[in-house]
Amino acid sequence: MSWGTELWDQFDNLEKHTQWGIDILEKYIKFVKERTEIELSYAKQLRNLAKKYQPKKNSKEEEEYRYTACKAFLSTLNEMNDYAGQHEVISENMTSNITVELARYVQELKQERKSYFHDGRKAQQHIEICWKQLESSKRRFERDCKEADRAQQYFEKMDADINVTKADVEKARQQAQVRHQMAEDSKADYSSILQKFNHEQHEYYHTHIPNIFQKIQEMEERRIVRIGDSMKTYAEVDRQVIPIIGKCLDEIVKAAESIDQKNDSQLVIEAYKSGFEPPGDIEFEDYTQPMKRTVSDNSLSNSRGEGKPELKFGGKSKGKLWPFIKKNKLMSLLTSPHQPPPPPPASASPSAVPNGPQSPKQQKEPLSHRFNEFMTSKPKIHCFRSLKRGLSLKLGATPEDFSNLPPEQRRKKLQQKVDELNKEIQKEMDQRDAITKMKDVYLKNPQMGDPASLDHKLTEVSQNIEKLRLESQKFEAWLAEVEGRLPARSEQARRQSGMFDAQNPATVNNCAQDRESSPDGSYTEEQSQEGEGKVLATDFDDEFDEEEPLPAIGTCKALYTFEGQNEGTISVVEGETLYVIEEDKGDGWTRIRRNEDEEGYVPTSYVEVYLDKNAKGAKTYI
């Protein structure tokens, strides 16, 4: 089928149809262009999404990605980046292989179509001119024939009229002959033009127009083939990235299958393990039996071998400490120093006095009563750990040695710090080696630079290395202390625990319950190797301050110099005046305060007390 033979008279319709074909092609180009914009936008959104959920550097989130589930999620985010990259590839390939190529083809197609229809219009104009010439010659021939017929009739009329002269008749005859000749000439001209028109018309409808329409048909078919090829390319561009997208999805599946719940559980243990032992059982404390409050029965100097019933705190070998309470405050509230006070010296030197037990002055309350009194007098402080944590968060203060952390976590932090410092040291050493090599090059080739110019930098790097080494040694010492702390501290703990057990007949049974009621379940404690399960009260937090310090109930003057070396005691100098905040309760110790942060116990026989009878809390223990 050919447009030239079948559509020889549909020039205008073909012109409209071919324009519609170009419009369709341009519409398809617009469609592909919008698809590429969607792909770019989608890729951008995917990348932004993956970036949004990427862990922030130097943050807590980065530590969370130690877990296999978080690692799998991170792999998914990375694969989504690659997935987004494939959509960018789709956009680029569609733009270069379809949009750009078709846009160029459309321009060529428009020029070709314009040329073909220009030739067609030119052929139409030519046949129209030929038709006008034919019509003109035909009208002239018709007019000349009519004029010749009228001239012949006039001649015949004049010839038949006897009244007309012979000269008029001859004139009419000549006129008739002229008209007849003109008619013959017009006939010949008309015949010639008619033959020419017929030839042109045949050429137009059987040669020119078919050729032009055939070219237009071929052009239109090429356009159709081209848009079909573009659609195939459109699909192939997508198909080419399917294997890579499949690999991305396979990697996501692989990452998901790499999740190890047991490993994550172990990481949780390593992250939060404190290294402490669980609290022991609390034994029943019998209050039904009368307790004689005498110095020999209830003072902290009483030994375990006197046959008195002894209530132990917990039944296990590991003792717990009350968390984050200042040593010289809570311990002063709970108990006096762990040993009897020394006798007063006969002279200024305490060492010159012969040792001898000090006579007890009065009875002493059981330790549990004093502890309960302390707890009820401070109803606002339910959990020292929580209060301390709140203060720490507000102040943002973290000890340099991470002493606020449990032993296991502290060890990890210190190890991490040591590793960081070692990396810094190695970096500085590499820099020093590089500067040294450069200096050697300058020495061998002075034209390249002045060796002396590197001395300052070399000195600076060496100083940095020395500082980092000192810092590393400091943290390594702390780390060694922590790593060897359990056995090392246990020996000291055994000694202190033994002394404490020998002097403490009654322990607190409410302490562990309050410890366990901490909201976060975390607290600071020291561990003991003793099997008796006594409370080890040695390592409290020095950073906790009580809300309401005890008021002074009088003053005292130091009669002798006393070196306070035991837990809960304070050193005084002879003649020094201090504030009394708690009288001797029968154990031979008086609690005093030097300033807001320094308070503790001194032997009562070493000071002269002046009580203020009107002071709040001033009372005499009998």
XYZ file of C-alpha atoms in Angstrom:
622
model
C 0.000 0.000 0.000
C 1.305 3.382 -1.026
C 0.093 6.735 0.098
C 0.907 8.119 -3.368
C -1.644 5.925 -5.098
C -4.227 5.514 -2.386
C -4.145 9.014 -0.917
C -3.333 11.075 -4.019
C -6.064 13.569 -3.164
C -5.455 13.722 0.644
C -2.621 16.187 0.741
C -4.099 18.309 3.547
C -5.044 15.320 5.648
C -1.568 13.875 5.305
C -0.126 17.177 6.377
C -2.271 17.129 9.519
C -1.480 13.470 10.196
C 2.261 13.922 9.978
C 2.054 16.927 12.315
C 0.104 14.785 14.753
C 2.857 12.136 14.543
C 5.470 14.712 15.492
C 3.261 15.884 18.363
C 3.024 12.290 19.598
C 6.797 11.977 19.473
C 7.230 15.199 21.416
C 4.666 14.018 23.952
C 6.635 10.809 24.447
C 9.828 12.832 24.880
C 8.076 14.902 27.548
C 6.899 11.719 29.247
C 10.430 10.289 29.374
C 11.800 13.617 30.607
C 9.315 13.700 33.464
C 10.196 10.086 34.275
C 13.875 11.030 34.529
C 12.957 13.890 36.880
C 10.960 11.473 39.010
C 13.900 9.060 39.100
C 16.260 11.843 40.156
C 13.829 13.051 42.801
C 13.296 9.508 44.053
C 17.034 8.879 44.186
C 17.545 12.136 46.068
C 14.815 11.254 48.549
C 16.291 7.794 49.049
C 19.732 9.267 49.660
C 18.317 11.830 52.100
C 16.416 9.064 53.852
C 19.546 6.920 54.165
C 21.547 9.942 55.345
C 18.869 10.857 57.895
C 19.179 7.505 59.614
C 22.961 7.217 59.360
C 24.595 7.242 62.813
C 26.046 10.591 63.761
C 29.806 10.595 64.212
C 31.181 10.843 67.740
C 27.764 10.245 69.247
C 26.061 7.570 71.294
C 24.351 6.317 68.129
C 27.715 5.319 66.692
C 28.305 3.034 69.689
C 24.938 1.371 69.154
C 26.074 0.079 65.764
C 28.204 -2.568 67.437
C 25.113 -4.765 67.546
C 24.518 -7.038 64.582
C 20.949 -5.801 64.123
C 22.196 -2.210 63.929
C 24.989 -3.297 61.584
C 22.394 -4.921 59.344
C 20.371 -1.719 59.415
C 23.503 0.262 58.510
C 24.133 -2.144 55.610
C 20.555 -1.589 54.495
C 21.140 2.174 54.529
C 24.319 1.753 52.473
C 22.541 -0.518 50.014
C 19.754 2.055 49.726
C 22.421 4.532 48.678
C 23.482 2.146 45.913
C 19.820 1.528 45.120
C 19.343 5.284 44.740
C 22.423 5.390 42.520
C 20.797 2.921 40.127
C 17.788 5.191 39.804
C 20.181 8.003 38.961
C 21.679 5.723 36.304
C 18.179 5.149 34.917
C 17.635 8.885 34.714
C 20.992 9.514 33.040
C 20.566 6.726 30.474
C 17.018 7.752 29.629
C 18.118 11.327 29.215
C 21.064 10.514 26.955
C 19.605 7.553 25.012
C 16.008 8.694 24.650
C 15.323 12.313 25.484
C 18.360 13.856 23.811
C 18.306 11.507 20.803
C 14.583 11.910 20.184
C 14.769 15.679 20.579
C 17.445 15.787 17.876
C 15.441 13.389 15.701
C 12.310 15.532 16.049
C 14.205 18.528 14.729
C 15.437 16.511 11.747
C 11.934 15.118 11.206
C 10.421 18.573 11.154
C 12.920 19.748 8.557
C 12.337 16.679 6.374
C 8.548 17.007 6.614
C 8.774 20.689 5.806
C 10.839 19.913 2.688
C 8.411 17.242 1.416
C 5.318 19.338 1.856
C 7.097 22.287 0.306
C 7.718 20.190 -2.816
C 4.107 19.064 -2.756
C 2.811 22.626 -2.594
C 5.151 23.601 -5.371
C 3.751 20.787 -7.569
C 0.225 21.898 -6.693
C 0.968 25.470 -7.686
C 2.452 24.327 -10.980
C -0.594 22.233 -11.911
C -2.849 25.083 -10.914
C -0.964 27.431 -13.249
C -1.240 24.906 -16.051
C -4.942 24.602 -15.373
C -5.376 28.366 -15.517
C -3.531 28.517 -18.841
C -5.786 25.800 -20.195
C -8.874 27.614 -19.066
C -7.625 30.849 -20.591
C -6.856 29.255 -23.981
C -10.157 27.457 -23.901
C -12.086 30.699 -23.325
C -10.116 32.442 -26.037
C -10.796 29.617 -28.475
C -14.488 29.753 -27.613
C -14.590 33.490 -28.079
C -12.760 33.353 -31.398
C -15.113 30.619 -32.649
C -18.127 32.740 -31.770
C -16.610 35.770 -33.458
C -15.851 33.749 -36.590
C -19.417 32.422 -36.640
C -20.875 35.879 -36.392
C -18.540 37.172 -39.129
C -19.609 34.298 -41.402
C -23.249 35.002 -40.825
C -22.743 38.676 -41.545
C -20.888 37.860 -44.783
C -23.665 35.553 -45.907
C -26.214 38.183 -45.114
C -24.337 40.858 -47.043
C -23.801 38.490 -49.934
C -27.496 37.734 -50.193
C -28.496 41.377 -50.015
C -28.758 42.827 -53.591
C -28.681 46.314 -52.307
C -25.200 45.976 -50.883
C -22.284 46.878 -53.013
C -19.778 44.379 -54.116
C -17.090 46.172 -52.104
C -19.035 45.744 -48.831
C -19.607 42.120 -49.638
C -15.927 41.604 -50.253
C -15.077 43.373 -47.027
C -17.462 41.178 -45.069
C -15.995 38.102 -46.690
C -12.478 39.132 -45.707
C -13.587 39.850 -42.184
C -15.154 36.421 -41.963
C -11.958 34.816 -43.168
C -9.870 36.692 -40.558
C -12.160 35.581 -37.767
C -12.129 32.069 -39.033
C -8.321 32.114 -39.046
C -8.203 33.460 -35.529
C -10.509 30.694 -34.435
C -8.239 28.151 -36.043
C -5.237 29.649 -34.277
C -7.046 29.649 -30.919
C -8.034 26.052 -31.545
C -4.471 25.068 -32.231
C -3.255 26.949 -29.149
C -5.958 25.410 -26.965
C -5.150 21.972 -28.271
C -1.475 22.449 -27.512
C -2.098 23.767 -23.983
C -4.582 20.992 -23.338
C -2.059 18.350 -24.301
C 0.533 20.017 -22.098
C -1.858 20.229 -19.128
C -2.857 16.635 -19.520
C 0.776 15.670 -19.478
C 1.497 17.834 -16.401
C -1.576 16.548 -14.667
C -0.543 12.972 -15.368
C 2.911 13.682 -14.061
C 1.440 15.382 -10.996
C -0.928 12.597 -10.024
C 1.173 9.672 -11.118
C 4.736 10.818 -10.556
C 5.300 13.925 -8.426
C 2.630 13.492 -5.785
C 3.170 9.714 -5.441
C 6.905 10.300 -4.981
C 6.362 13.032 -2.409
C 3.712 11.064 -0.553
C 5.919 7.977 -0.643
C 8.724 9.933 1.028
C 6.286 11.304 3.590
C 5.072 7.762 4.193
C 8.606 6.536 4.683
C 9.315 9.442 6.995
C 6.222 8.639 9.044
C 7.125 4.961 9.209
C 10.622 5.810 10.380
C 9.081 7.963 13.083
C 6.916 5.066 14.201
C 9.874 2.692 14.199
C 11.939 5.234 16.120
C 9.361 5.710 18.833
C 9.074 1.921 19.106
C 12.846 1.609 19.460
C 12.769 4.337 22.110
C 10.169 2.412 24.044
C 12.406 -0.651 23.896
C 15.317 1.453 25.107
C 13.061 2.754 27.872
C 12.509 -0.800 29.041
C 16.135 -1.853 28.554
C 17.413 1.049 30.649
C 15.294 -0.272 33.491
C 16.266 -3.856 32.779
C 20.004 -3.095 32.847
C 19.916 -1.961 36.468
C 17.716 -4.824 37.655
C 20.730 -7.127 38.320
C 22.446 -4.416 40.366
C 19.242 -3.604 42.226
C 18.859 -7.330 42.775
C 22.360 -7.427 44.258
C 21.442 -4.530 46.554
C 18.378 -6.414 47.712
C 20.429 -9.601 48.080
C 22.927 -7.716 50.242
C 20.084 -6.418 52.402
C 18.841 -9.986 52.820
C 22.388 -11.143 53.560
C 22.780 -8.395 56.163
C 19.483 -9.409 57.723
C 20.607 -13.038 57.863
C 23.867 -11.978 59.531
C 21.985 -10.751 62.596
C 23.122 -12.763 65.592
C 20.861 -12.392 68.583
C 23.267 -14.237 70.860
C 26.103 -11.910 69.927
C 23.904 -8.868 70.563
C 22.924 -10.278 73.939
C 26.604 -10.730 74.780
C 27.321 -7.142 73.723
C 24.595 -5.958 76.086
C 26.337 -7.834 78.885
C 29.687 -6.269 77.973
C 28.159 -2.814 77.686
C 26.324 -2.750 80.993
C 28.136 -5.280 83.164
C 29.159 -3.544 86.386
C 31.345 -6.285 87.795
C 29.483 -6.250 91.105
C 28.015 -9.230 92.889
C 24.275 -9.397 93.686
C 23.381 -8.476 97.287
C 23.257 -11.268 99.827
C 20.325 -12.398 101.930
C 19.249 -10.181 104.816
C 18.932 -12.031 108.080
C 16.155 -11.539 110.549
C 16.871 -8.935 113.213
C 15.116 -9.811 116.441
C 13.810 -6.770 118.268
C 11.820 -8.752 120.831
C 14.836 -9.472 122.994
C 15.825 -6.693 125.393
C 19.061 -5.061 124.342
C 21.170 -3.552 127.033
C 22.754 -0.454 125.648
C 26.113 -0.613 127.339
C 29.478 0.307 126.003
C 30.753 -3.243 126.281
C 27.745 -4.679 124.446
C 27.013 -2.156 121.765
C 30.094 -0.035 121.089
C 31.873 -0.598 117.850
C 34.900 -1.788 119.789
C 33.030 -4.914 120.837
C 34.508 -8.074 119.379
C 32.580 -10.955 117.867
C 33.907 -13.436 120.390
C 31.892 -12.199 123.410
C 28.920 -14.439 122.801
C 26.477 -11.657 121.876
C 23.987 -12.350 119.087
C 25.438 -10.787 115.982
C 23.166 -9.744 113.100
C 24.894 -9.855 109.776
C 24.014 -7.880 106.724
C 23.482 -10.449 103.974
C 24.458 -14.058 103.865
C 26.929 -14.010 100.997
C 30.615 -13.273 100.935
C 30.241 -10.046 99.006
C 29.288 -6.841 100.814
C 27.653 -3.775 99.305
C 28.337 -0.114 99.901
C 25.776 2.627 100.039
C 26.146 4.531 96.746
C 27.558 8.003 96.308
C 27.575 9.332 99.875
C 30.365 11.399 101.299
C 32.688 9.384 103.497
C 32.993 11.767 106.401
C 29.229 12.487 106.425
C 27.196 9.324 106.039
C 29.755 7.214 107.867
C 29.774 9.745 110.648
C 25.995 9.448 110.845
C 25.972 5.672 110.790
C 28.928 4.870 113.044
C 31.957 6.262 114.739
C 35.467 5.251 113.645
C 36.084 1.528 113.510
C 38.300 1.404 116.591
C 38.268 2.729 120.160
C 39.644 6.236 120.668
C 43.234 6.559 121.893
C 43.790 7.663 125.493
C 44.706 11.292 126.018
C 48.430 11.945 126.025
C 50.166 12.868 129.199
C 52.087 15.458 127.255
C 51.713 17.245 123.937
C 52.734 14.124 122.100
C 50.139 11.339 121.946
C 52.898 8.789 121.527
C 54.254 9.483 124.974
C 51.160 8.096 126.674
C 50.995 4.425 127.558
C 48.251 2.610 125.774
C 45.214 1.691 127.758
C 41.525 1.366 127.163
C 39.509 4.451 127.643
C 36.719 4.238 130.138
C 33.366 4.387 128.463
C 31.353 7.389 129.407
C 27.859 6.326 128.544
C 25.809 3.846 126.682
C 25.482 3.929 122.941
C 22.437 3.394 120.729
C 22.383 0.385 118.437
C 23.683 1.101 114.963
C 20.356 0.137 113.360
C 18.541 2.704 115.509
C 20.953 5.424 114.521
C 20.640 4.497 110.871
C 16.826 4.465 111.042
C 16.921 7.820 112.793
C 19.090 9.177 110.047
C 16.833 7.816 107.304
C 13.658 9.196 108.888
C 15.255 12.584 109.480
C 15.952 12.942 105.759
C 12.669 12.005 104.064
C 13.500 13.939 100.916
C 16.517 11.834 99.999
C 15.139 8.467 98.886
C 17.891 7.488 96.512
C 21.336 9.011 96.731
C 22.298 7.485 93.426
C 19.449 9.197 91.595
C 20.149 12.523 93.280
C 23.825 12.298 92.501
C 23.099 11.343 88.925
C 20.773 14.327 88.554
C 23.445 16.641 89.933
C 26.052 15.149 87.637
C 23.813 15.598 84.604
C 23.141 19.202 85.544
C 26.728 20.052 86.255
C 28.066 17.951 83.368
C 31.014 16.899 85.541
C 32.663 13.564 84.763
C 35.741 12.483 86.718
C 38.827 12.157 84.580
C 39.473 8.645 85.852
C 35.811 7.615 85.281
C 35.545 6.748 88.971
C 31.808 7.404 88.787
C 31.370 4.262 86.670
C 31.108 0.637 87.791
C 34.416 -1.300 87.666
C 33.764 -3.098 84.369
C 32.540 0.018 82.584
C 35.371 2.059 84.054
C 37.875 -0.495 82.761
C 36.406 -0.247 79.264
C 36.463 3.541 79.290
C 40.041 3.633 80.524
C 41.110 1.035 77.949
C 39.438 3.089 75.220
C 41.205 6.232 76.457
C 44.573 4.446 76.520
C 44.037 3.192 72.963
C 43.160 6.694 71.781
C 46.245 8.160 73.429
C 48.452 5.444 71.906
C 47.066 6.283 68.469
C 47.801 9.951 69.069
C 51.320 9.088 70.212
C 51.897 6.957 67.111
C 50.604 9.778 64.925
C 52.925 12.289 66.555
C 55.858 9.860 66.258
C 55.168 9.414 62.550
C 55.126 13.164 62.184
C 58.399 13.430 64.084
C 59.991 10.805 61.814
C 58.781 12.673 58.748
C 60.222 15.960 60.034
C 63.489 14.225 60.898
C 63.752 12.788 57.380
C 62.985 16.179 55.880
C 65.665 17.731 58.056
C 68.167 15.142 56.811
C 67.224 16.000 53.246
C 67.749 19.712 53.982
C 71.123 18.934 55.538
C 72.229 17.029 52.447
C 70.666 19.558 50.065
C 70.750 23.035 51.630
C 69.264 24.569 48.483
C 65.964 22.814 49.236
C 65.475 24.484 52.621
C 66.925 25.540 55.956
C 67.303 22.602 58.404
C 67.117 24.978 61.378
C 63.590 25.985 60.367
C 62.387 22.514 61.374
C 63.896 22.550 64.871
C 60.983 24.433 66.395
C 58.450 22.066 64.873
C 60.513 19.044 65.937
C 60.687 20.343 69.511
C 56.965 20.985 69.548
C 56.197 17.479 68.306
C 58.560 15.956 70.888
C 56.836 17.925 73.648
C 53.480 16.726 72.416
C 54.723 13.129 72.454
C 55.994 13.548 76.015
C 52.686 15.056 77.161
C 50.739 12.275 75.507
C 53.007 9.659 77.072
C 52.506 11.137 80.527
C 48.780 11.224 79.938
C 48.844 7.636 78.701
C 50.869 6.520 81.716
C 48.331 8.168 84.001
C 45.419 6.340 82.399
C 47.433 3.105 82.225
C 48.037 3.394 85.968
C 44.315 3.822 86.555
C 43.649 0.919 84.221
C 46.156 -1.271 86.031
C 44.533 -0.275 89.300
C 41.099 -1.255 87.996
C 42.287 -4.492 86.390
C 44.141 -5.476 89.544
C 41.628 -3.856 91.809
C 39.588 -6.874 92.764
C 42.494 -8.895 94.190
C 44.451 -5.839 95.344
C 41.497 -4.120 96.953
C 40.260 -7.422 98.315
C 43.332 -7.759 100.543
C 42.785 -4.314 101.913
C 39.086 -5.019 102.134
C 39.746 -8.193 104.124
C 41.816 -6.241 106.624
C 39.253 -3.486 106.946
C 36.381 -5.941 106.973
C 38.025 -7.977 109.700
C 38.518 -4.887 111.815
C 34.977 -3.758 111.142
C 33.499 -7.176 111.947
C 35.410 -7.280 115.215
C 33.980 -3.951 116.256
C 30.452 -3.954 114.808
C 27.988 -6.233 116.604
C 24.910 -4.995 114.800
C 24.537 -4.094 111.147
C 21.897 -2.397 109.092
C 19.205 -4.463 107.419
C 17.489 -1.593 105.637
C 20.535 -0.581 103.602
C 20.323 -3.290 100.974
C 16.590 -2.762 100.539
C 17.106 0.903 99.872
C 19.945 0.064 97.520
C 17.753 -2.285 95.529
C 15.016 0.354 95.336
C 17.211 2.579 93.211
C 15.271 3.449 90.016
C 18.023 2.409 87.691
C 19.278 -0.467 89.800
C 22.865 0.801 89.688
C 25.060 1.690 92.644
C 28.693 1.874 93.692
C 30.029 -0.912 95.832
C 33.273 -2.563 96.872
C 33.682 -6.338 97.028
C 35.153 -8.329 99.895
C 36.745 -11.770 99.890
C 35.586 -12.416 103.468
C 33.127 -15.260 103.918
C 31.262 -13.669 106.835
C 29.361 -11.292 104.557
C 29.905 -8.119 106.641
C 29.262 -4.644 105.289
C 32.399 -3.144 103.839
C 32.135 0.598 104.355
C 35.257 1.889 102.667
C 34.716 3.398 99.269
C 31.918 5.949 99.230
C 31.585 8.703 96.658
C 33.268 11.927 97.711
C 31.208 14.059 95.378
C 27.811 13.816 97.113
C 26.742 16.624 99.407
C 23.885 16.435 101.835
C 21.099 18.917 101.477
C 21.055 20.049 105.163
C 24.311 19.910 107.188
C 23.938 19.284 110.888
C 23.838 22.495 112.991
C 26.611 23.306 115.451
C 25.618 22.691 119.067
C 28.699 24.286 120.583
C 32.438 24.729 120.251
C 35.483 22.849 121.426
C 39.156 23.464 121.938
C 41.766 20.863 121.029
C 43.811 19.949 124.098
C 46.233 17.777 122.110
C 47.266 17.234 118.527
C 45.437 14.298 116.927
C 46.296 12.722 113.575
C 43.028 11.363 112.136
C 44.183 8.465 109.970
C 41.196 6.132 110.302
C 37.929 6.244 108.407
C 35.594 8.990 109.724
C 38.226 10.797 111.869
C 39.626 14.276 111.365
C 43.017 15.700 112.300
C 43.248 18.582 114.798
C 46.086 20.712 116.109
C 46.590 21.561 119.752
C 44.842 24.804 120.642
C 42.608 24.779 117.559
C 38.980 25.844 118.064
C 36.277 23.920 116.159
C 32.508 23.501 116.091
C 30.785 20.605 117.839
C 27.955 19.080 115.803
C 27.404 15.870 117.802
C 28.266 14.966 121.375
C 29.985 11.849 122.571
C 27.325 9.100 122.579
C 29.224 6.782 124.825
C 31.800 5.472 122.359
C 34.528 7.942 123.267
C 34.243 10.031 120.090
C 32.944 13.562 119.512
C 31.881 14.738 116.098
C 33.266 18.163 115.110
C 33.403 20.422 112.041
C 36.207 22.662 110.857
C 34.413 24.179 107.882
C 31.566 23.276 105.597
C 33.437 20.456 103.867
C 35.614 19.119 106.741
C 34.006 17.214 109.593
C 34.647 13.989 111.448
C 35.343 12.391 114.825
C 38.071 13.114 117.388
C 38.615 11.403 120.732
C 36.489 13.106 123.371
C 39.422 13.121 125.764
C 41.442 15.204 123.271
C 39.077 18.197 123.294
C 37.367 20.457 125.780
C 33.701 20.905 124.786
C 31.634 24.068 125.389
C 27.993 23.255 124.589
C 25.395 25.850 123.714
C 22.389 24.807 125.787
C 20.018 26.717 123.535
C 21.301 25.177 120.343
C 18.961 22.887 118.421
C 19.850 19.255 118.962
C 22.027 19.876 122.010
C 21.379 17.152 124.553
C 23.296 15.085 126.980
C 23.594 11.327 126.606
C 23.549 9.475 129.887
